[in-house]
Amino acid sequence: MIGISSTTLLVVAVVVLIVAVVIVLLAVRSRSRGGATPAAPVRTGPASPTAIVCPFCKREYEPAETDRRCPGCGAAAPRGR
């Protein structure tokens, strides 16, 4: 049997552990950078001039097409419109 001291084994184990940690960190860093997608544009209001955004469920709908009720939650359309 080859005579390997416990100090040598400890040094080898520490080096292997450091290499493994570096490999994992590089993999995580490259994965987080590569998957970036551009953010979707934020709309500021309804697409149609007569559309209403429901104040409760935030769904956009046409009051004339849905009998003045939100198709998502059933809330009535605001009277001011």
PDB file of C-alpha atoms in Angstrom:
ATOM      1  CA  MET A   1       0.000   0.000   0.000  1.00  0.00           C
ATOM      2  CA  ILE A   2       1.226   3.460  -0.831  1.00  0.00           C
ATOM      3  CA  GLY A   3       2.004   5.585   2.197  1.00  0.00           C
ATOM      4  CA  ILE A   4      -0.179   8.706   1.924  1.00  0.00           C
ATOM      5  CA  SER A   5      -0.294  10.916   4.953  1.00  0.00           C
ATOM      6  CA  SER A   6      -3.528  12.260   6.343  1.00  0.00           C
ATOM      7  CA  THR A   7      -2.343  15.805   5.646  1.00  0.00           C
ATOM      8  CA  THR A   8      -2.003  15.017   1.949  1.00  0.00           C
ATOM      9  CA  LEU A   9      -5.486  13.505   1.870  1.00  0.00           C
ATOM     10  CA  LEU A  10      -6.880  16.581   3.587  1.00  0.00           C
ATOM     11  CA  VAL A  11      -5.214  18.923   1.078  1.00  0.00           C
ATOM     12  CA  VAL A  12      -6.532  16.871  -1.858  1.00  0.00           C
ATOM     13  CA  ALA A  13     -10.054  16.883  -0.396  1.00  0.00           C
ATOM     14  CA  VAL A  14      -9.981  20.664   0.079  1.00  0.00           C
ATOM     15  CA  VAL A  15      -8.751  21.219  -3.489  1.00  0.00           C
ATOM     16  CA  VAL A  16     -11.485  18.952  -4.894  1.00  0.00           C
ATOM     17  CA  LEU A  17     -14.105  20.794  -2.828  1.00  0.00           C
ATOM     18  CA  ILE A  18     -12.904  24.210  -4.032  1.00  0.00           C
ATOM     19  CA  VAL A  19     -12.938  23.062  -7.666  1.00  0.00           C
ATOM     20  CA  ALA A  20     -16.484  21.711  -7.263  1.00  0.00           C
ATOM     21  CA  VAL A  21     -17.710  24.987  -5.720  1.00  0.00           C
ATOM     22  CA  VAL A  22     -16.127  27.028  -8.525  1.00  0.00           C
ATOM     23  CA  ILE A  23     -17.757  24.819 -11.178  1.00  0.00           C
ATOM     24  CA  VAL A  24     -21.185  25.183  -9.553  1.00  0.00           C
ATOM     25  CA  LEU A  25     -20.822  28.956  -9.215  1.00  0.00           C
ATOM     26  CA  LEU A  26     -19.813  29.314 -12.865  1.00  0.00           C
ATOM     27  CA  ALA A  27     -22.749  27.161 -13.983  1.00  0.00           C
ATOM     28  CA  VAL A  28     -25.251  29.186 -11.940  1.00  0.00           C
ATOM     29  CA  ARG A  29     -23.803  32.481 -13.153  1.00  0.00           C
ATOM     30  CA  SER A  30     -23.919  31.500 -16.829  1.00  0.00           C
ATOM     31  CA  ARG A  31     -27.446  30.150 -16.507  1.00  0.00           C
ATOM     32  CA  SER A  32     -28.780  33.317 -14.902  1.00  0.00           C
ATOM     33  CA  ARG A  33     -27.217  35.506 -17.592  1.00  0.00           C
ATOM     34  CA  GLY A  34     -28.251  33.481 -20.645  1.00  0.00           C
ATOM     35  CA  GLY A  35     -31.955  33.219 -19.875  1.00  0.00           C
ATOM     36  CA  ALA A  36     -32.710  36.922 -19.735  1.00  0.00           C
ATOM     37  CA  THR A  37     -35.732  37.871 -21.817  1.00  0.00           C
ATOM     38  CA  PRO A  38     -36.814  41.416 -22.549  1.00  0.00           C
ATOM     39  CA  ALA A  39     -39.685  42.692 -20.447  1.00  0.00           C
ATOM     40  CA  ALA A  40     -43.100  42.973 -22.056  1.00  0.00           C
ATOM     41  CA  PRO A  41     -44.248  46.514 -22.784  1.00  0.00           C
ATOM     42  CA  VAL A  42     -46.594  47.926 -20.174  1.00  0.00           C
ATOM     43  CA  ARG A  43     -49.923  49.127 -21.516  1.00  0.00           C
ATOM     44  CA  THR A  44     -51.274  52.288 -19.996  1.00  0.00           C
ATOM     45  CA  GLY A  45     -54.954  51.886 -20.826  1.00  0.00           C
ATOM     46  CA  PRO A  46     -57.539  49.985 -22.843  1.00  0.00           C
ATOM     47  CA  ALA A  47     -56.751  49.199 -26.483  1.00  0.00           C
ATOM     48  CA  SER A  48     -60.229  50.164 -27.671  1.00  0.00           C
ATOM     49  CA  PRO A  49     -61.671  53.631 -26.964  1.00  0.00           C
ATOM     50  CA  THR A  50     -64.856  52.064 -25.560  1.00  0.00           C
ATOM     51  CA  ALA A  51     -63.164  49.283 -23.583  1.00  0.00           C
ATOM     52  CA  ILE A  52     -63.216  49.312 -19.787  1.00  0.00           C
ATOM     53  CA  VAL A  53     -60.707  47.795 -17.375  1.00  0.00           C
ATOM     54  CA  CYS A  54     -62.527  46.113 -14.502  1.00  0.00           C
ATOM     55  CA  PRO A  55     -61.473  47.721 -11.183  1.00  0.00           C
ATOM     56  CA  PHE A  56     -61.802  44.372  -9.390  1.00  0.00           C
ATOM     57  CA  CYS A  57     -60.124  41.760 -11.611  1.00  0.00           C
ATOM     58  CA  LYS A  58     -58.251  44.135 -13.995  1.00  0.00           C
ATOM     59  CA  ARG A  59     -59.686  42.424 -17.080  1.00  0.00           C
ATOM     60  CA  GLU A  60     -60.354  44.560 -20.153  1.00  0.00           C
ATOM     61  CA  TYR A  61     -63.777  44.190 -21.777  1.00  0.00           C
ATOM     62  CA  GLU A  62     -66.323  45.925 -23.996  1.00  0.00           C
ATOM     63  CA  PRO A  63     -69.432  46.814 -21.935  1.00  0.00           C
ATOM     64  CA  ALA A  64     -71.726  46.809 -24.983  1.00  0.00           C
ATOM     65  CA  GLU A  65     -70.735  43.237 -25.866  1.00  0.00           C
ATOM     66  CA  THR A  66     -71.155  41.824 -22.350  1.00  0.00           C
ATOM     67  CA  ASP A  67     -74.396  43.517 -21.218  1.00  0.00           C
ATOM     68  CA  ARG A  68     -72.375  45.978 -19.080  1.00  0.00           C
ATOM     69  CA  ARG A  69     -70.947  43.148 -16.934  1.00  0.00           C
ATOM     70  CA  CYS A  70     -67.326  42.050 -16.589  1.00  0.00           C
ATOM     71  CA  PRO A  71     -66.958  38.585 -18.151  1.00  0.00           C
ATOM     72  CA  GLY A  72     -64.250  37.728 -15.622  1.00  0.00           C
ATOM     73  CA  CYS A  73     -65.900  38.495 -12.283  1.00  0.00           C
ATOM     74  CA  GLY A  74     -69.415  39.699 -13.155  1.00  0.00           C
ATOM     75  CA  ALA A  75     -69.031  43.201 -11.735  1.00  0.00           C
ATOM     76  CA  ALA A  76     -71.155  45.921 -13.324  1.00  0.00           C
ATOM     77  CA  ALA A  77     -69.482  48.475 -15.578  1.00  0.00           C
ATOM     78  CA  PRO A  78     -68.983  51.944 -14.092  1.00  0.00           C
ATOM     79  CA  ARG A  79     -71.907  54.301 -14.800  1.00  0.00           C
ATOM     80  CA  GLY A  80     -69.750  57.238 -15.855  1.00  0.00           C
ATOM     81  CA  ARG A  81     -68.856  55.623 -19.168  1.00  0.00           C
TER      82      ARG A  81
END
